[in-house]
PDB file of C-alpha atoms in Angstrom:
ATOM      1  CA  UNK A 153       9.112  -6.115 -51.536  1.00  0.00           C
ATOM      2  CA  UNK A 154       5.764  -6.628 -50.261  1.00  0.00           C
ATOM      3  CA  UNK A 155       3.309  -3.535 -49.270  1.00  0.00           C
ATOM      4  CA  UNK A 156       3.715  -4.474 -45.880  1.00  0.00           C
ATOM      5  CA  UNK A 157       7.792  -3.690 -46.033  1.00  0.00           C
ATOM      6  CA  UNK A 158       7.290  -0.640 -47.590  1.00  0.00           C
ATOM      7  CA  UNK A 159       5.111   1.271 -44.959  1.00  0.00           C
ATOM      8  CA  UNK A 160       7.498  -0.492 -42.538  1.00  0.00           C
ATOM      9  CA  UNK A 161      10.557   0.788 -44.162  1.00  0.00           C
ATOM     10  CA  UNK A 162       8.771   4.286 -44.366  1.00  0.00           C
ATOM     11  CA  UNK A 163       7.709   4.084 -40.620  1.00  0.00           C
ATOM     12  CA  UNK A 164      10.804   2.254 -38.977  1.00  0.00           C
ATOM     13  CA  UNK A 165      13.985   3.245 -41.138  1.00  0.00           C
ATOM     14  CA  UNK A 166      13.344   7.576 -41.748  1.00  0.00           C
ATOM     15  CA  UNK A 167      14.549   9.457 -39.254  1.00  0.00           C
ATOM     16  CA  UNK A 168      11.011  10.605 -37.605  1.00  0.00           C
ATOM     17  CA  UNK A 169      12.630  12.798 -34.918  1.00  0.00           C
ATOM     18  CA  UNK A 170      13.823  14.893 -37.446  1.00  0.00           C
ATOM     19  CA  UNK A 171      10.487  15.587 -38.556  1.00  0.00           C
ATOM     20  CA  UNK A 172      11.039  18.983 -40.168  1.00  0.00           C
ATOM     21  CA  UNK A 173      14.232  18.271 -42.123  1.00  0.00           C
ATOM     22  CA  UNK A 174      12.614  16.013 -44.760  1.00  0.00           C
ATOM     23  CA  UNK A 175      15.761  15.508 -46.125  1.00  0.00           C
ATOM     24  CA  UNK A 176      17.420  14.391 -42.753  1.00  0.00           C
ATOM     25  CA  UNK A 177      14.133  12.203 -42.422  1.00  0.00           C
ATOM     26  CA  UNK A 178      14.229  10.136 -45.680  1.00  0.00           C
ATOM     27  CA  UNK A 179      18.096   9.723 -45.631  1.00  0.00           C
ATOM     28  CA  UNK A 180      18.692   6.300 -43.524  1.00  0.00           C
ATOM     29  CA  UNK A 181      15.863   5.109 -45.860  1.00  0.00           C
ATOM     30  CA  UNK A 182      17.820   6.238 -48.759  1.00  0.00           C
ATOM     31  CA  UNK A 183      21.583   4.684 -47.949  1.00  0.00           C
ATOM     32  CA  UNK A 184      19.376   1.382 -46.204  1.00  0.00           C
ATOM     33  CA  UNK A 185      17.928   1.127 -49.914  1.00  0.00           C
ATOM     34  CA  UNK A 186      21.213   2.023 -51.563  1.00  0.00           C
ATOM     35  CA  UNK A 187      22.963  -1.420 -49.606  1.00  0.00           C
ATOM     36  CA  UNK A 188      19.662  -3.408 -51.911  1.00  0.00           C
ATOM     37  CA  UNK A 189      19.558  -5.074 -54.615  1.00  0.00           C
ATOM     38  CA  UNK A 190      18.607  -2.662 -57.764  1.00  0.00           C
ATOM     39  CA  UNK A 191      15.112  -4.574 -57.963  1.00  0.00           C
ATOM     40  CA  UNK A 192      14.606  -3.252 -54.354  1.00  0.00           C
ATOM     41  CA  UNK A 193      14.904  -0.207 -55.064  1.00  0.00           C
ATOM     42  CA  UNK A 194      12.673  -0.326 -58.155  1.00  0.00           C
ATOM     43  CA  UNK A 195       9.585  -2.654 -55.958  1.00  0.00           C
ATOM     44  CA  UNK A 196       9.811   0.290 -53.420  1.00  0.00           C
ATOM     45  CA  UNK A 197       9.140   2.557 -56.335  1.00  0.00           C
ATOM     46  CA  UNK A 198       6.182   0.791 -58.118  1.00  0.00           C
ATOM     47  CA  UNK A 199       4.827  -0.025 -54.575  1.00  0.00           C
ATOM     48  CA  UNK A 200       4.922   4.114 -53.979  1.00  0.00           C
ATOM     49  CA  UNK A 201       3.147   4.592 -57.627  1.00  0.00           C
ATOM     50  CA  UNK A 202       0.476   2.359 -57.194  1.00  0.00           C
ATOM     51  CA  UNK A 203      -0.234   4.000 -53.396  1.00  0.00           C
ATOM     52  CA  UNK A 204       0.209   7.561 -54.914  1.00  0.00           C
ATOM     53  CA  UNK A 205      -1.923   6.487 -58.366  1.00  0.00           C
ATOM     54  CA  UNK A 206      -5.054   4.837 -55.822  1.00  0.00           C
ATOM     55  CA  UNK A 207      -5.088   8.616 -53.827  1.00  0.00           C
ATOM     56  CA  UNK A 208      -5.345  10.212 -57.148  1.00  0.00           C
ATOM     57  CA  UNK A 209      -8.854  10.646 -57.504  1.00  0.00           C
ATOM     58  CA  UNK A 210     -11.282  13.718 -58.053  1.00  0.00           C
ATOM     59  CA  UNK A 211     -12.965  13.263 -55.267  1.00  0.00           C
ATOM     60  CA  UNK A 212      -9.673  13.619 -53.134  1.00  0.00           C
ATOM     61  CA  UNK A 213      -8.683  16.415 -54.958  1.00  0.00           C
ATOM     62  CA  UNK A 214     -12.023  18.040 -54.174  1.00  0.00           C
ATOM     63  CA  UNK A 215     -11.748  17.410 -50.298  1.00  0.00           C
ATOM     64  CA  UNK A 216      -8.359  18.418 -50.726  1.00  0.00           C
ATOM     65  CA  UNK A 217      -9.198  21.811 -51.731  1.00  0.00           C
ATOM     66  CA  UNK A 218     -11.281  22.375 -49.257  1.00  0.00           C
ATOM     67  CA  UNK A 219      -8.558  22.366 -46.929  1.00  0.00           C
ATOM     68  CA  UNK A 220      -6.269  24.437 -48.795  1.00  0.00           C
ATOM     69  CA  UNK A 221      -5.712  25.828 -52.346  1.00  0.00           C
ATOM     70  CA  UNK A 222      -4.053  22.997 -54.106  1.00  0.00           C
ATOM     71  CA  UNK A 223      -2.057  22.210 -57.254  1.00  0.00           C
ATOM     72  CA  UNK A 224      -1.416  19.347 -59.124  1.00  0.00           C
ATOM     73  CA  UNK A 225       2.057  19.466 -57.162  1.00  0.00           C
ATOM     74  CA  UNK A 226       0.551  20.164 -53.583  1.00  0.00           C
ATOM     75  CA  UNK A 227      -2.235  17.517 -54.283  1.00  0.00           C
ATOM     76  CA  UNK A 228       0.571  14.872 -54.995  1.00  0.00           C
ATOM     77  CA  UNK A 229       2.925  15.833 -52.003  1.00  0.00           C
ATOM     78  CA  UNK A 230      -0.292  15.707 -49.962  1.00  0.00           C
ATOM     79  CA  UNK A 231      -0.778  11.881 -51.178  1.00  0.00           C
ATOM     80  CA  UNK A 232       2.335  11.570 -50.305  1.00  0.00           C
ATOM     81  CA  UNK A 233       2.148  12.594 -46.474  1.00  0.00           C
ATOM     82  CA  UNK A 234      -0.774   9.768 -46.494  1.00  0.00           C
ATOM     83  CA  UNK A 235       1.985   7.033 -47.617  1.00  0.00           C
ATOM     84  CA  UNK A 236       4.630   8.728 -44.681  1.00  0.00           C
ATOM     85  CA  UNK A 237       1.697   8.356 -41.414  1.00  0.00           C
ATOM     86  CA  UNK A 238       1.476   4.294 -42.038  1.00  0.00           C
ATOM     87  CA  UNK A 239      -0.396   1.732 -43.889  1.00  0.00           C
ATOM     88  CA  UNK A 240      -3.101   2.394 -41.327  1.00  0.00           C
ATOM     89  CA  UNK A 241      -3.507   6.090 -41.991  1.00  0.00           C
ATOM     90  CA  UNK A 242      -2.993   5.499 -45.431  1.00  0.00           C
ATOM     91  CA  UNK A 243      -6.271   3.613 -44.873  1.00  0.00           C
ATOM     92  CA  UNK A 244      -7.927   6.004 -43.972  1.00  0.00           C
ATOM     93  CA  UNK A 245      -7.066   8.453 -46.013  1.00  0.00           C
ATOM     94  CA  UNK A 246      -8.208   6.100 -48.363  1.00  0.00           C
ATOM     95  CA  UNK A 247     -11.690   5.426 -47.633  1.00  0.00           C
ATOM     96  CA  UNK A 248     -12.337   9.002 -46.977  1.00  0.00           C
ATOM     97  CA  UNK A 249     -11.663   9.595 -42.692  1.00  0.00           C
ATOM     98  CA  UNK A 250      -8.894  11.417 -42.916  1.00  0.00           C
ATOM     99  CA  UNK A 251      -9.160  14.879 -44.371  1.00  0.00           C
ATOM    100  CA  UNK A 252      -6.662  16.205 -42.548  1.00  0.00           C
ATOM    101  CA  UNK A 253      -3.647  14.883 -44.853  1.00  0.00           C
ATOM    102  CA  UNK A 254      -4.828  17.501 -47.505  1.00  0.00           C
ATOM    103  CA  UNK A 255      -2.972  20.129 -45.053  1.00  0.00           C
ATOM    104  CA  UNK A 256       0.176  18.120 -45.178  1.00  0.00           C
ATOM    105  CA  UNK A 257       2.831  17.336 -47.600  1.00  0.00           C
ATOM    106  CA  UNK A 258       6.165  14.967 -47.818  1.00  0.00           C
ATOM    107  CA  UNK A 259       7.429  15.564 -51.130  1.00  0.00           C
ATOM    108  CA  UNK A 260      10.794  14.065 -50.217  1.00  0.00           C
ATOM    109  CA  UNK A 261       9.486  10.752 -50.547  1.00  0.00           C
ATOM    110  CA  UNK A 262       9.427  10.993 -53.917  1.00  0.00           C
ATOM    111  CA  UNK A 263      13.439  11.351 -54.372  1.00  0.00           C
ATOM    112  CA  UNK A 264      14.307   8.416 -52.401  1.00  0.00           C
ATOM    113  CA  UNK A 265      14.297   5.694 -55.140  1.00  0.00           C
ATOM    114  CA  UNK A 266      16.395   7.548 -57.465  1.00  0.00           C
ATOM    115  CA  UNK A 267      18.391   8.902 -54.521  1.00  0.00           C
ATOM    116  CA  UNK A 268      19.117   5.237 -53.528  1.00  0.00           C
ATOM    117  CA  UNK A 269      20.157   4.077 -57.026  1.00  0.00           C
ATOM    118  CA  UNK A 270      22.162   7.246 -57.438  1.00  0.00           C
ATOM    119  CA  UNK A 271      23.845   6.590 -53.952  1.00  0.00           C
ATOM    120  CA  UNK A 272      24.252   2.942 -55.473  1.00  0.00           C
ATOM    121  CA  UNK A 273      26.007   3.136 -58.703  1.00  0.00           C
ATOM    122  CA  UNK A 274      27.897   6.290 -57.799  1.00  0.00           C
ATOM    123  CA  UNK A 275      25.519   8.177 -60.576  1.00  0.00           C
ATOM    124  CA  UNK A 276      23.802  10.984 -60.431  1.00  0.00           C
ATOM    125  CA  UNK A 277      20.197  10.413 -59.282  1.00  0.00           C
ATOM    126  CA  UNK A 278      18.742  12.192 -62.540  1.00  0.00           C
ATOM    127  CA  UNK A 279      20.490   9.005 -64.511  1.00  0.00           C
ATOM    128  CA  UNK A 280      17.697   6.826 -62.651  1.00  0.00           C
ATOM    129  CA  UNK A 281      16.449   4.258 -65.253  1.00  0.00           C
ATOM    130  CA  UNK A 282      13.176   2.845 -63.600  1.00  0.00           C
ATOM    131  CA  UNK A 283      10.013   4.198 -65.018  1.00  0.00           C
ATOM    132  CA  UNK A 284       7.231   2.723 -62.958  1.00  0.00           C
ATOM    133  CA  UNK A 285       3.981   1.214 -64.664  1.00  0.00           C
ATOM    134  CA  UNK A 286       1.223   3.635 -63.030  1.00  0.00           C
ATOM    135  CA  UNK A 287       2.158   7.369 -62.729  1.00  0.00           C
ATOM    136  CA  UNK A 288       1.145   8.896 -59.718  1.00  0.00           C
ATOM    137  CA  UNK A 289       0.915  12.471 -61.728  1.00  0.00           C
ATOM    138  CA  UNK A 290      -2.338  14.629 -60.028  1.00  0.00           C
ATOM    139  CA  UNK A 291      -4.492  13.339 -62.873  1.00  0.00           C
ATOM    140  CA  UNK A 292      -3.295   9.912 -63.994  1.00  0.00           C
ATOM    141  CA  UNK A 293      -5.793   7.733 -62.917  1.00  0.00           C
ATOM    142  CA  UNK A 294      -8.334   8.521 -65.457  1.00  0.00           C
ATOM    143  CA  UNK A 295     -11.067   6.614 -64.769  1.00  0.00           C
ATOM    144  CA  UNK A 296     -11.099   8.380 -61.040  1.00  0.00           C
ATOM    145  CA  UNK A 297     -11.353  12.023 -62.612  1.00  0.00           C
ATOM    146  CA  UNK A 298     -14.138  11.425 -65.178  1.00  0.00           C
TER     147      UNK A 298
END
């Protein structure tokens, strides 16, 4: 899976007009990546980590605070609204023009790779065995929080 699939899967397989329901949004994304290959699944993850791991900076978190009074939790579901507006506001949020992600969250992006491979095997989604490389913990990109 290339970056370019992922935001498109994001964008053009969840449910946006259920926007409110995150669960109702992420779930054609989850039984689409259920129907793939387990190495789908897993590139969809690492892809995630590595977009999640690049937002997790000090600076961000800073800016992000500024906006509202966040956690290590709230920061990450924050990064994770950036990855569920498109590569293009990802962008953004990246180089620093788009503050007003810290006010947002999509934690239910997180679920969908183990939710998938659950889905899958016909296991519960706890039983998930992919560990990506990068974590995209508040506070795992070290060299961005010194």
């Amino acid at each position: 899976m290339t970056r370019q699939q992922f935001f498109s899967y994001i964008m053009d397989i969840c449910d946006w007009d259920k926007l409110g329901d995150d669960e109702a949004v992420i779930e054609p994304l989850v039984l689409y990546l259920s129907k793939q290959s387990d190495e789908e699944i897993f590139s969809f993850e690492d892809i995630m980590a590595q977009l999640l791991y690049a937002l997790d900076t000090k600076k961000n978190f800073m800016k992000a605070c500024k906006v509202y009074d966040h956690s290590d939790d709230t920061f990450l579901y924050s990064r994770c609204a950036a990855l569920t507006n498109g590569e293009e506001y990802y962008e953004k949020v990246k180089r620093g023009r788009m503050n007003k992600v810290w006010g947002m969250e999509f934690e239910a992006i997180l679920s969908v790779p183990a939710k998938a491979w659950g889905r899958k095997h016909g296991k519960d989604p706890a039983e998930h065995p992919h560990l990506p490389s990068l974590s995209y913990e508040t506070g795992s990109n070290k060299n961005e929080w010194k």
